Coordinates of C-alpha atoms and ligand atoms in Angstrom, one line a residue:
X20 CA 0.0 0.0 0.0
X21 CA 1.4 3.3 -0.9
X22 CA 1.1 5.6 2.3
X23 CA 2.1 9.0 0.7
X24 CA 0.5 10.8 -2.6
X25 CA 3.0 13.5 -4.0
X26 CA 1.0 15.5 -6.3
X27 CA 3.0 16.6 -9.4
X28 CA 2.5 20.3 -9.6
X29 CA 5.3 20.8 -12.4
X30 CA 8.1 21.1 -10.2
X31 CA 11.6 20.5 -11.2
X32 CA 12.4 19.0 -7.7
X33 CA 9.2 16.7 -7.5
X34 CA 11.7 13.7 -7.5
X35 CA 13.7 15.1 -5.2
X36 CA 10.4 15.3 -2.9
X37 CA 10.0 11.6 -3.7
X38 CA 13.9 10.5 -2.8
X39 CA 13.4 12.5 0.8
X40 CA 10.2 10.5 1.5
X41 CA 11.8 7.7 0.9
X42 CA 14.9 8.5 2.9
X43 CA 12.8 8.5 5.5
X44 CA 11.7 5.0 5.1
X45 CA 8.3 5.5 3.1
X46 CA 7.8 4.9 -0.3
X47 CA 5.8 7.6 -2.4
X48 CA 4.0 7.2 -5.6
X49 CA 4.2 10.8 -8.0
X50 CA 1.4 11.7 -9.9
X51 CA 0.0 14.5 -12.4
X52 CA -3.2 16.2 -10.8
X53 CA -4.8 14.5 -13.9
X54 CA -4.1 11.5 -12.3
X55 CA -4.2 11.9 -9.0
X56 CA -7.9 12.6 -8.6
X57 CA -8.7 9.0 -10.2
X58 CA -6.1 7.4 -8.1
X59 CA -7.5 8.7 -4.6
X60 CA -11.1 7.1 -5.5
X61 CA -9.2 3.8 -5.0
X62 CA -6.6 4.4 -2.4
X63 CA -6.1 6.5 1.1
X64 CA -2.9 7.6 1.7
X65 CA -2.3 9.2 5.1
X66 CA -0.7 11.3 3.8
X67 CA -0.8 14.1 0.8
X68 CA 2.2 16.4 -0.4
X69 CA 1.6 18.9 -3.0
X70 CA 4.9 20.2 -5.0
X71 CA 6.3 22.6 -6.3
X72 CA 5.8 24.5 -9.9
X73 CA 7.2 26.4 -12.5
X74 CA 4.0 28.3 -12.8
X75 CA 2.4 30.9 -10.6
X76 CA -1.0 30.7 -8.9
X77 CA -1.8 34.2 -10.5
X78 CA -1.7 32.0 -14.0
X79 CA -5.0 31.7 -15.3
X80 CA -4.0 28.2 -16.1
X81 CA -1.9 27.6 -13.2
X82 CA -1.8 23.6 -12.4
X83 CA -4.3 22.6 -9.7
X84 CA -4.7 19.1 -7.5
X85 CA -7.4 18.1 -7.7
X86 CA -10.6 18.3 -5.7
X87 CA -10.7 14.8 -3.9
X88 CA -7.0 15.7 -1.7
X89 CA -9.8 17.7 0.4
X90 CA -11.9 14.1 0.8
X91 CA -8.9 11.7 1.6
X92 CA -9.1 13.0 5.3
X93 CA -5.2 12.9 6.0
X94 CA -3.1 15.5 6.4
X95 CA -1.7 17.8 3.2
X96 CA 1.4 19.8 3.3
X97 CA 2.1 22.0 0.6
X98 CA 5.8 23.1 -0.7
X99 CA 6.5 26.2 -2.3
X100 CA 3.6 26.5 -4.9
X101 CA 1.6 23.5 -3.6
X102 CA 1.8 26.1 -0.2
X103 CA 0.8 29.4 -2.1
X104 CA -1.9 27.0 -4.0
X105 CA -3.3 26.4 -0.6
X106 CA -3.2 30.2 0.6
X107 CA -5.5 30.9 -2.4
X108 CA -8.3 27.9 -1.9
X109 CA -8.4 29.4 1.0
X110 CA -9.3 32.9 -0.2
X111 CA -5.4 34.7 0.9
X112 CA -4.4 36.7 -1.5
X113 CA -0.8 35.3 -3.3
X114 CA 1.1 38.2 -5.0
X115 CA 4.1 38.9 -7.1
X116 CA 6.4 41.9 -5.0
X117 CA 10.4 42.3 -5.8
X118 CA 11.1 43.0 -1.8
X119 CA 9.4 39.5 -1.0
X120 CA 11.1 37.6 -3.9
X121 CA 13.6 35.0 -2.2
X122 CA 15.9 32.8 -4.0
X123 CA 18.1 30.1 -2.5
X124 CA 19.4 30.6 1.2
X125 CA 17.9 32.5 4.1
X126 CA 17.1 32.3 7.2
X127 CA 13.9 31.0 8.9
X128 CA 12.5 31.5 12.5
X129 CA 10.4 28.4 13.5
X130 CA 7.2 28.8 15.8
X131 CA 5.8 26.1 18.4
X132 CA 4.1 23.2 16.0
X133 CA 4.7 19.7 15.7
X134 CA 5.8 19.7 12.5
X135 CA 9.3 21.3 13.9
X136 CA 9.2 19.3 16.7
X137 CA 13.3 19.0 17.9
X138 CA 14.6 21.8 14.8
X139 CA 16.3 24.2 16.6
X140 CA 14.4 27.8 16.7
X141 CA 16.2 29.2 13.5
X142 CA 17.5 27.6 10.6
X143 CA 18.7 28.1 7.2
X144 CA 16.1 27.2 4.6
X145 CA 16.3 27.2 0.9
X146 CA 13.4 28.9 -0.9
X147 CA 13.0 29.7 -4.9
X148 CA 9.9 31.5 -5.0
X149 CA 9.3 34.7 -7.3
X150 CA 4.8 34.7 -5.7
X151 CA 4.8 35.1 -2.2
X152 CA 1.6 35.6 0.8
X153 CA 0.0 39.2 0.1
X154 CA -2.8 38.5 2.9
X155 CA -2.9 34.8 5.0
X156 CA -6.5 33.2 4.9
X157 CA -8.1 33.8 8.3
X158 CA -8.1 30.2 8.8
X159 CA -4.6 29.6 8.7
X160 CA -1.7 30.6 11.5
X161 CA 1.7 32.0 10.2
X162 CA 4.0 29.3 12.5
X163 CA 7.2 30.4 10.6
X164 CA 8.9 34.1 9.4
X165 CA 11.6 34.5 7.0
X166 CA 13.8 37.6 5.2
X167 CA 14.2 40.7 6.4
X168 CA 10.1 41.3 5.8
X169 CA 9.5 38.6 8.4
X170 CA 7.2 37.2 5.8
X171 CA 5.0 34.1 6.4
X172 CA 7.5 31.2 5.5
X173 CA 5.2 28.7 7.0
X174 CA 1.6 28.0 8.1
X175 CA -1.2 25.5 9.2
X176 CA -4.6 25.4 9.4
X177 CA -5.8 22.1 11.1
X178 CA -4.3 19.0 8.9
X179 CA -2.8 21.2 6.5
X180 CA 0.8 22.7 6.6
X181 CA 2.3 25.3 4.2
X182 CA 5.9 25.6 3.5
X183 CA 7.2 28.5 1.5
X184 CA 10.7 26.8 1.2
X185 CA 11.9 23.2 0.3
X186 CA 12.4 21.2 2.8
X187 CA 13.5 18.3 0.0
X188 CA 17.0 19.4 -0.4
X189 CA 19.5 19.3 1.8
X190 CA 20.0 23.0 1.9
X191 CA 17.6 23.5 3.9
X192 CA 19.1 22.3 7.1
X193 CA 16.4 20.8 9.0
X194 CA 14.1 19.7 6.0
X195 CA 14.7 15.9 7.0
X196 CA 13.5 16.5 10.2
X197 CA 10.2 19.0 9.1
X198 CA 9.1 15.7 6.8
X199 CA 10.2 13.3 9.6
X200 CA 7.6 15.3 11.9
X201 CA 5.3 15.4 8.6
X202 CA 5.3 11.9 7.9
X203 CA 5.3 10.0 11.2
X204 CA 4.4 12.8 14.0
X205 CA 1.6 13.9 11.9
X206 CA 0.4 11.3 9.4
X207 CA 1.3 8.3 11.3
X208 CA 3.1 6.8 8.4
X209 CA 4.7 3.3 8.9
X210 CA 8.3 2.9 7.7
X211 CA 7.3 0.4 4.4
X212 CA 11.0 1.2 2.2
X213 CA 14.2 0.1 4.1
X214 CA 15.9 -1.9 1.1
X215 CA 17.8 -4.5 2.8
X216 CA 14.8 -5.8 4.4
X217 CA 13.1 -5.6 0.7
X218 CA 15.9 -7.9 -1.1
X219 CA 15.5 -10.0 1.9
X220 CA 12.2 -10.6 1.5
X221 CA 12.6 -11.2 -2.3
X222 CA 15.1 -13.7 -1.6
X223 CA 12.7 -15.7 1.3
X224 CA 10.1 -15.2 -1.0
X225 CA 11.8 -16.7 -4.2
X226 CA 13.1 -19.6 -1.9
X227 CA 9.8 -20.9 -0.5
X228 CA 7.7 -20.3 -4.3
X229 CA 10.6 -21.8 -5.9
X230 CA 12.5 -24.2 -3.8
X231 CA 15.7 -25.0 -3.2
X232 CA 16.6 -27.6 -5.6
X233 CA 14.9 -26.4 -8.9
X234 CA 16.8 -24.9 -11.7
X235 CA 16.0 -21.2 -12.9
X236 CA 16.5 -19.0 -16.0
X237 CA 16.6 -15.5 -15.5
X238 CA 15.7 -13.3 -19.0
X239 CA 18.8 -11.1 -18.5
X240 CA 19.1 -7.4 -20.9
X241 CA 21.8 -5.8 -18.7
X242 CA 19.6 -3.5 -17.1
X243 CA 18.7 -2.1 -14.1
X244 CA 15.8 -4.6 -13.6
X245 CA 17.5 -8.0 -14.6
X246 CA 20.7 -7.0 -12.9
X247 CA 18.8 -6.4 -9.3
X248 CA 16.6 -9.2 -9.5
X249 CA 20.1 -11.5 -10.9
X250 CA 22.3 -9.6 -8.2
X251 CA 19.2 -10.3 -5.1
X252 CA 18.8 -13.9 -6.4
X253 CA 22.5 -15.5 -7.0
X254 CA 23.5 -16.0 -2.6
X255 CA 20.2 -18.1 -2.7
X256 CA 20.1 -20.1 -6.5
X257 CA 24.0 -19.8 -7.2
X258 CA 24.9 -22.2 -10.3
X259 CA 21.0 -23.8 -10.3
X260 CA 20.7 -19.4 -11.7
X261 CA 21.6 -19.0 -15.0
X262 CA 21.4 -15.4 -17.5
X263 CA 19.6 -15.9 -20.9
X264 CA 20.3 -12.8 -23.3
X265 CA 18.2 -13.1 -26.3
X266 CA 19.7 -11.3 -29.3
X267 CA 16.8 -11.0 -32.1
X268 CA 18.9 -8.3 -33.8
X269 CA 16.7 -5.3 -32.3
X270 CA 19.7 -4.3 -30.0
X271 CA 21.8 -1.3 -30.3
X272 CA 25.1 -0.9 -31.2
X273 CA 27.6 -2.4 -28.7
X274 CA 25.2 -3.6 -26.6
X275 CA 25.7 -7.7 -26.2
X276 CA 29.1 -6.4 -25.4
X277 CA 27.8 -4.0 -22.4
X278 CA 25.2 -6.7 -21.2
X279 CA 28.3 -9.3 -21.0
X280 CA 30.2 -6.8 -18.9
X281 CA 27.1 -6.0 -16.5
X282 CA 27.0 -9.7 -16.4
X283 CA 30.2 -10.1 -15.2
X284 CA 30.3 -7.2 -12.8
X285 CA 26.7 -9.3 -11.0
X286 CA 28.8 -12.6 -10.9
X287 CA 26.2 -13.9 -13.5
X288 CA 26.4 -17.0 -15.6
X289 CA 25.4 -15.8 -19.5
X290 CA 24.6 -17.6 -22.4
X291 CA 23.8 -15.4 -25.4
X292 CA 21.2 -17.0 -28.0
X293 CA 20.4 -15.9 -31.7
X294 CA 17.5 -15.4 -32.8
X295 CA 18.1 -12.8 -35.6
X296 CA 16.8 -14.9 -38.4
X297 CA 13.8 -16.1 -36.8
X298 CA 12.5 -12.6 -35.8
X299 CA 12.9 -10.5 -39.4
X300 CA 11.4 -13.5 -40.8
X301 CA 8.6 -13.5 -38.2
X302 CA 8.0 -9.9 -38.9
X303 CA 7.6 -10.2 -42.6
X304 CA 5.4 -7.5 -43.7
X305 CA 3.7 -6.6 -40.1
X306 CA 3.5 -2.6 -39.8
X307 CA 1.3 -2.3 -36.6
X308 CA 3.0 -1.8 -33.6
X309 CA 0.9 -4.6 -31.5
X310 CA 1.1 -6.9 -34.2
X311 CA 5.1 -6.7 -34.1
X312 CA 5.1 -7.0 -29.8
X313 CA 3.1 -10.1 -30.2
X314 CA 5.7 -11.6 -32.7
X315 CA 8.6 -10.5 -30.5
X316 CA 7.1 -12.0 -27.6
X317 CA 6.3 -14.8 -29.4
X318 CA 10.1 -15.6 -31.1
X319 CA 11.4 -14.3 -27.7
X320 CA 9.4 -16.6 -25.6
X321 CA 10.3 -19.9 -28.2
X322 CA 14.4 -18.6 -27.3
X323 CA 13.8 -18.7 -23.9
X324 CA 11.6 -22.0 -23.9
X325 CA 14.9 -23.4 -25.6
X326 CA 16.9 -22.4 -23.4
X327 CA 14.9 -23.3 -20.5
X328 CA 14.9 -27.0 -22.2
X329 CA 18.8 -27.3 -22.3
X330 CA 19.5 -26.2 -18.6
X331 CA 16.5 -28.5 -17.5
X332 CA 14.7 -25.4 -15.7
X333 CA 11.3 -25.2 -14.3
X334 CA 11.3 -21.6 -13.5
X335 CA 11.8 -18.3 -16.1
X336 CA 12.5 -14.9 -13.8
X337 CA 12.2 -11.6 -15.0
X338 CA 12.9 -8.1 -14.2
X339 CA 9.1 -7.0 -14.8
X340 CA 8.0 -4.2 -13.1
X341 CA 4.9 -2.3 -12.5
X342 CA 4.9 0.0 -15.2
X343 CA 5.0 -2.9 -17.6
X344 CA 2.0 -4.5 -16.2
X345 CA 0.4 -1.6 -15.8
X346 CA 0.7 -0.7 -19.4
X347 CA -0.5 -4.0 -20.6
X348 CA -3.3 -3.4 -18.8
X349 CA -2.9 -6.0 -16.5
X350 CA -3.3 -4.2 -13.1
X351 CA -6.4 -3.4 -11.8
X352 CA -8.6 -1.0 -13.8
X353 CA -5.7 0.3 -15.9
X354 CA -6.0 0.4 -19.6
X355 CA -4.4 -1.0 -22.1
X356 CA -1.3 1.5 -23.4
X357 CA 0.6 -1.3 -24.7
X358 CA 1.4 -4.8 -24.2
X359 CA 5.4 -5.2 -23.1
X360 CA 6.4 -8.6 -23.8
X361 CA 7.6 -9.9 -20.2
X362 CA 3.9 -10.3 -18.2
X363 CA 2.8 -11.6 -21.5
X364 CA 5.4 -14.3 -22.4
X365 CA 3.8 -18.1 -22.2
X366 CA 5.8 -21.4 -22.6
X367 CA 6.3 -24.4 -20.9
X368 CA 8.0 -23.5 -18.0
X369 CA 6.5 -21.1 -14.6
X370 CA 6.8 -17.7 -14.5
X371 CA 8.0 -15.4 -11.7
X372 CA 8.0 -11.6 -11.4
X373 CA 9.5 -10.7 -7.5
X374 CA 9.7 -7.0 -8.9
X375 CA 6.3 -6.1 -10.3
X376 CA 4.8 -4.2 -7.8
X377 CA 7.7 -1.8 -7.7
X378 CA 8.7 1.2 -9.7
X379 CA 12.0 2.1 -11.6
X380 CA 13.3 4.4 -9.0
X381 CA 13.0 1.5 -6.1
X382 CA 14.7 -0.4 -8.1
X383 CA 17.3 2.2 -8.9
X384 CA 17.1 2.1 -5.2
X385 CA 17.7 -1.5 -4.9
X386 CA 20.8 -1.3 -7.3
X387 CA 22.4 1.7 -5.0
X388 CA 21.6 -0.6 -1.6
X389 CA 23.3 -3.7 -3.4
X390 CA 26.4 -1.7 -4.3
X391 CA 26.0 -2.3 -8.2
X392 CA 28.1 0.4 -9.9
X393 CA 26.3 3.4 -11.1
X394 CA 27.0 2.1 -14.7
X395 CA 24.1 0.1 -13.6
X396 CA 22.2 1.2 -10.9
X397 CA 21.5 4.5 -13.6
X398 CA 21.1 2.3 -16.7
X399 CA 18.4 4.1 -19.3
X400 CA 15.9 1.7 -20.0
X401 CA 15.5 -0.1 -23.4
X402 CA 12.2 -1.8 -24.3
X403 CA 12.5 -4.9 -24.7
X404 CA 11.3 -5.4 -28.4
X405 CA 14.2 -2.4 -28.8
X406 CA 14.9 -1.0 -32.2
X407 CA 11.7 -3.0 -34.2
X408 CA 9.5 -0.6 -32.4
X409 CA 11.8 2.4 -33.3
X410 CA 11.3 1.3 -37.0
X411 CA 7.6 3.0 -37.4
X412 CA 5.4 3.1 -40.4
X413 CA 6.7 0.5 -42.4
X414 CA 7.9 -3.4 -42.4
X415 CA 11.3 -3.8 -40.0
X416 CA 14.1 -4.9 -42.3
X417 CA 17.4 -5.7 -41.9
X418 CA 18.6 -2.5 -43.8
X419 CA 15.8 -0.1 -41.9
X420 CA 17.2 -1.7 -38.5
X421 CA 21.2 -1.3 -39.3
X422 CA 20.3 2.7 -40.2
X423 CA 18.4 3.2 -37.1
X424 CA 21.1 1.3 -35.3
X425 CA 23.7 3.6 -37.0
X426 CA 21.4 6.7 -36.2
X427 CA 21.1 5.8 -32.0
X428 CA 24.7 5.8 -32.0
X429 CA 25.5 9.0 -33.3
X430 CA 23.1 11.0 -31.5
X431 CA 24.4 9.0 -28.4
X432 CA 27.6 9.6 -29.2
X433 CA 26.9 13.5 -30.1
X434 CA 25.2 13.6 -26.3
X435 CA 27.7 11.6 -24.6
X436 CA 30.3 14.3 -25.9
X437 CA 28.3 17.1 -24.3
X438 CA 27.5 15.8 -21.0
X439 CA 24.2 15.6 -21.0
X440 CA 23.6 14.6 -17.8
X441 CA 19.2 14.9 -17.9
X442 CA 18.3 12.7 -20.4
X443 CA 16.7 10.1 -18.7
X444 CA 15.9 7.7 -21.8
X445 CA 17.0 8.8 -25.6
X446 CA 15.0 7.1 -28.8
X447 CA 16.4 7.8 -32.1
X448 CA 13.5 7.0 -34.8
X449 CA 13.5 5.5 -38.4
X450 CA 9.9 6.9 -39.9
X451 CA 8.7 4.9 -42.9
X452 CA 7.8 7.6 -45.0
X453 CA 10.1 8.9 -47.9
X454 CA 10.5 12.6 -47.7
X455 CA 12.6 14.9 -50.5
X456 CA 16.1 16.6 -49.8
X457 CA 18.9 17.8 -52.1
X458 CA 22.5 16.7 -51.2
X459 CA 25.4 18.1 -53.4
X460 CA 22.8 19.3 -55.7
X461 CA 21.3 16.3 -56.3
X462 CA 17.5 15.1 -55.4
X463 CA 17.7 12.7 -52.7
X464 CA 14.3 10.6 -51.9
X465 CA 15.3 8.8 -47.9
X466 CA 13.5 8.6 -45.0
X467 CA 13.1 11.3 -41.8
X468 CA 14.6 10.2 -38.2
X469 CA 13.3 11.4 -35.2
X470 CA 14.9 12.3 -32.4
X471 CA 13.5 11.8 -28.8
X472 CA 15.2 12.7 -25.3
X473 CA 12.6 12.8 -22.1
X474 CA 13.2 14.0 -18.1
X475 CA 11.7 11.3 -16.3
X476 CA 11.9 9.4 -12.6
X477 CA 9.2 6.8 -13.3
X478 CA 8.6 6.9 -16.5
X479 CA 4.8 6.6 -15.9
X480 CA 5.1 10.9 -16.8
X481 CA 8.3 12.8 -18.5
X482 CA 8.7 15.8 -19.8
X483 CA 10.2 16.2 -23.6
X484 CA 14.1 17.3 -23.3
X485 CA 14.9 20.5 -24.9
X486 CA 18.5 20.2 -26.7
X487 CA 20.8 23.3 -26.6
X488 CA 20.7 24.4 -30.1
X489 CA 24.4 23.8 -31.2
X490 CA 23.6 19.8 -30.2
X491 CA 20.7 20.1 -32.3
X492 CA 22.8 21.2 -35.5
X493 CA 25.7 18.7 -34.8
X494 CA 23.0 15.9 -34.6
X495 CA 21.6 17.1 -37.8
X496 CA 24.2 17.1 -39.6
X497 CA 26.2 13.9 -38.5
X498 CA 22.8 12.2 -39.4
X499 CA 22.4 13.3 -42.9
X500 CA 25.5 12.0 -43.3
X501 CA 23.7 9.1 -43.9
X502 CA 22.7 8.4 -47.7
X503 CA 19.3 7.3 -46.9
X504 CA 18.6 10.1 -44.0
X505 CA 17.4 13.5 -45.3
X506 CA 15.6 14.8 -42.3
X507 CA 15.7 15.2 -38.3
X508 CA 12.8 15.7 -36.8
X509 CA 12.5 16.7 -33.3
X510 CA 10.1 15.4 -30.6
X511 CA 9.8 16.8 -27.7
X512 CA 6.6 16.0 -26.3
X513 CA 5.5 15.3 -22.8
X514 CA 4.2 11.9 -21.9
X515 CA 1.2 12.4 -21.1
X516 CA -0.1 12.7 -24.2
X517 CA 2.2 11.1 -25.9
X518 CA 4.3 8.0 -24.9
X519 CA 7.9 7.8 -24.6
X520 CA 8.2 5.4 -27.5
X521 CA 6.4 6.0 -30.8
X522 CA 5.1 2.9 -30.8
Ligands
LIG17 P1 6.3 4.4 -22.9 O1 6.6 4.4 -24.4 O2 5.2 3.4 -22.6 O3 7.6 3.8 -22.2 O4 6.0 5.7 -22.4 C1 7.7 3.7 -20.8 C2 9.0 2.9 -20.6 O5 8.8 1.6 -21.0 C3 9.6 1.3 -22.2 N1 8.8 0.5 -23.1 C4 8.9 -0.8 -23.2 N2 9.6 -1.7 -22.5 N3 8.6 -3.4 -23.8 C5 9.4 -3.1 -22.8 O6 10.1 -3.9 -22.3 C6 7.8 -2.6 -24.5 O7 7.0 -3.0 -25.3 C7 8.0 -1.2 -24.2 N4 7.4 -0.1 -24.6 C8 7.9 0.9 -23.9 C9 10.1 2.6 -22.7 O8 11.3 2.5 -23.5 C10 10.2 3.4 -21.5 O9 11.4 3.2 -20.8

C-alpha cells in the first residue's frame, strides 16, 4: 500500500520530494493532478504532499490538484507553490512583489508546531519563490517568518501545513527532520522502504515459491531490472541461476558487449542466443505496432523456452515491473497503453516476477543498496522489443534496423560528448515515410529520423528534453551523413499525451 500521494505540480524538484520520502523510510507514488484525482477514489494515503511548480498561482491556467485531496481526510502539506496554491483555496491573496522575492538561502525563524518538533528555533532554509503571501486566509496561522520582511514562510490550518521553502534538499538544514515530523508525527506513516529488508524478503520469498533444488533461468538485458533481480537472487540459487540474453537483432550498437560486462560485474552465468533470423522473418510485412510486440514475444518466448529445455529449468525470472504491467493493462482498472512482452510471455515453464509491484526508482534504489556500480544502478531503459518498435510506419528490415542502429549511436555519441547529464531515456526514430532533400545538388528521396530525449523518474510521466541548439545542428548534420537520411525531426513531447516510445 502506498502511504504518501505526491502531487506533481510541475516542479523541477518533485523527484527530489519523492527521494526525501523515501529516505525517511516510506515509499511515495508521483502523480500529475490529472491522475491523481482517479487514483484517490481507489486508495487512502495518510498522507498528501503537494509540489512545487514552475507556474504561478496568479496563471489563469496555473496547475491545480485536484478536488478529492480535500476528501482523503489525511493531512496535506504544501511546498512552495503546492503552499501558495493552498493560501488561495483558502481565499489569501498570493502576490508577485520584488522586496518578497527569495531565492536560494535564508534564514527562517520556526514557531511552536509539531511539524518542527526538535529543529532548533532558527535555521537556514532554501526557498526559490518569485509569488509570495499578500494577505494569509483567516483560517490559517503564520507558525514560521523568514527575510528581512518577516514574511509568512510557513503555516497551518488544522491537517494542513504550508511551506514557503523546500524542505527536499538538503539545503535546507532541517528539511529531513520538518518531513520526519510530517510523515510519522503527523500522518502516522509506517516505515514500508528500508531496502535490505526488501531484497531479503525477495530472496525468502523466491526460496519458498521456488525451492531450493529447482533450476532457474533468468531473462537477463543488462539493465537495471535483470541486474537487481540477478544480483538479489545468486547467494540463494547460485549455479541452479543462469542469464539468458536473447539477441533478435533489435539491440543497439555495442550492446551484447555492455550486457556481458554487467553480467560479469553481478557474478552472473550468460549464455547469449540468436535469434536474428527467426524474428525478421517472423516480422515479414507486419507494420502495426501490437502486431510486431506479439511476434517479438512470441520468437522471444520460443528462445527462452529453448533455453529453458537445455539447462533443465522449471522456472523463467524476469525483471518485470509495474509499469510494464500496468501498461498492458494487467493491473487493476488500468487500460491498455501497450502490451510489453515480459507479463505476457507463455511457454512451458512457470513464471516469476518478484519485482512487479515496484517502480523504476526503487529499483534504482535497490541497485544503490546492493552496491551495483552506477554504470548500472543508472542504466536508461530499453524496451524490450528495442529498435523494431523504433522502426515506425513501415515493415522492419534488416537494412531499416542497421540505419536506425547507426542513427542511435551517433546521436548518443553526439550527447555523450556534451554531457548531458538529464536525459533520462533517448530514442532515435527511423519513420517509414520517404521525404525529398537535395544533397550536393542532387535530389535525394530517404527517410526522416526522429529524435526523442525525455526527463523522467518513473517513467509513468516525463517531460520532452529540450536540446541546446548547437547539439541540435551537430546531430543534424552527423545524421544526414547518412545516404538514406534526409531529415531530423525533433520530438519533444510530454508523456502524457504522448508515450515515450512512438510505438
Ligand atoms: P512508454 O513508451 O510506454 O515507455 O511511455 C515507458 C518505458 O517503457 C519502455 N517500453 C517498453 N519496454 N517493452 C518493454 O520492455 C515494451 O514494449 C515497451 N514499450 C515501452 C520505454 O522504453 C520506456 O522506458
Amino acid at each position: 500500500m502506498i502511504q504518501v500521494l505526491i502531487v506533481d505540480l510541475g516542479s523541477q524538484y518533485t523527484s527530489l520530494i519523492a527521494r526525501a520520502v523515501r529516505e525517511q523510510g516510506v515509499r511515495a507514488e508521483i502523480l500529475p493532478p490529472q491522475q491523481a484525482g482517479s487514483w484517490l477514489e481507489n486508495h487512502k494515503p495518510k498522507a498528501i504532499i503537494l509540489s512545487g511548480s514552475y507556474a504561478s498561482v496568479r496563471q489563469t491556467d496555473a496547475p491545480e490538484p485536484p478536488q478529492e485531496i480535500f476528501e482523503a481526510g489525511c493531512p496535506i502539506l504544501g511546498i512552495c507553490y503546492g503552499a501558495q496554491w493552498l493560501v488561495k483555496s483558502f481565499g489569501g491573496d498570493v502576490i508577485s512583489s520584488a522586496e518578497k522575492k527569495e531565492y536560494g538561502r535564508t534564514e527562517a525563524a520556526f514557531g511552536e508546531d509539531v511539524i518542527f518538533q526538535d529543529c532548533p528555533g532558527k535555521s537556514v532554509v532554501w526557498a526559490s519563490h518569485g509569488d509570495s503571501i499578500g494577505k494569509l486566509p483567516s483560517v490559517f496561522s503564520a507558525i514560521a517568518r523568514s527575510g528581512e520582511n518577516s514574511q509568512a514562510a510557513a503555516f497551518r490550518a488544522g491537517s494542513f501545513w504550508g511551506v514557503m521553502f523546500h524542505p527536499e534538499v538538503s539545503h535546507t538544514s532541517s528539511g529531513s527532520l520538518i518531513l520526519r515530523n510530517f510523515l510519522f508525527h503527523i500522518s502516522g506513516c509506517l516505515k514500508d522502504w528500508m531496502p535490505d529488508d526488501i531484497i531479503g524478503g525477495i530472496q525468502k520469498a523466491a526460496l519458498d515459491t521456488i525451492g531450493k533444488d529447482a533450476r532457474i533461468i533468468i531473462g537477463y538485458s543488462g539493465g537495471v531490472d535483470s541486474s537487481v533481480l540477478a544480483k538479489i537472487l545468486l547467494p540463494v540459487f547460485r549455479d541452479r541461476l543462469m542469464g539468458i540474453c536473447v539477441n533478435a537483432g533489435n539491440l543497439r550498437e555495442g550492446e551484447i558487449d555492455d550486457i556481458k560486462v554487467s553480467a560479469e560485474i553481478i557474478g552472473l552465468n550468460l549464455k547469449i542466443i540468436d535469434a536474428q533470423a527467426s524474428l525478421l522473418s517472423a516480422l515479414a510485412d507486419i507494420i502495426d505496432a501490437e502486431e510486431k510486440r506479439k511476434i517479438f514475444s512470441l520468437v522471444y518466448g520460443q528462445s527462452l523456452q529453448k533455453a529453458v529445455d537445455d539447462f533443465g529449468a522449471a522456472w523463467l525470472l524476469q525483471g518485470t515491473i509495474n509499469p510494464d504491467v500496468i501498461e498492458t493493462g494487467h493491473s487493476g482498472g488500468a487500460a491498455k497503453i501497450k502490451t510489453h512482452h515480459n507479463p505476457v510471455l507463455e511457454g512451458k515453464f512457470r513464471r516469476y516476477d518478484p519485482l512487479k509491484s515496484y517502480f523504476k526508482d526503487d529499483v534504482r534504489d535497490l541497485a544503490r543498496a546492493l552496491g551495483l556500480p552506477k554504470y548500472i544502478a543508472n542504466k536508461e531503459p530499453f524496451p524490450g522489443p528495442g529498435l523494431i518498435i523504433r522502426v515506425v510506419g513501415c515493415p522492419v528490415t534488416a537494412e531499416k534496423l542497421a540505419i536506425v542502429r547507426w542513427a542511435d549511436r551517433q546521436v548518443r555519441m553526439i550527447a555523450q560528448k556534451h554531457n548531458l547529464t538529464n536525459i533520462s531515456q533517448l530514442a532515435v526514430i527511423l519513420l517509414g515515410v520517404r521525404t525529398v532533400g537535395v544533397k550536393g545538388d542532387e535530389r535525394v528521396y530517404g527517410f526522416p529520423v526522429v529524435v526523442r530525449a525525455v526527463e523522467t523518474v518513473n517513467f509513468m510521466t516525463a517531460a520532452g528534453y529540450r536540446w541546446p541548439v548547437n547539439v541540435c545542428e551537430e546531430i543534424e548534420s552527423a545524421l544526414t551523413r547518412h545516404p538514406d537520411i534526409v531529415r531530423v525531426v525533433w520530438d519533444s513531447t510530454p508523456k502524457p499525451p504522448a508515450t515515450i516510445e512512438w510505438e
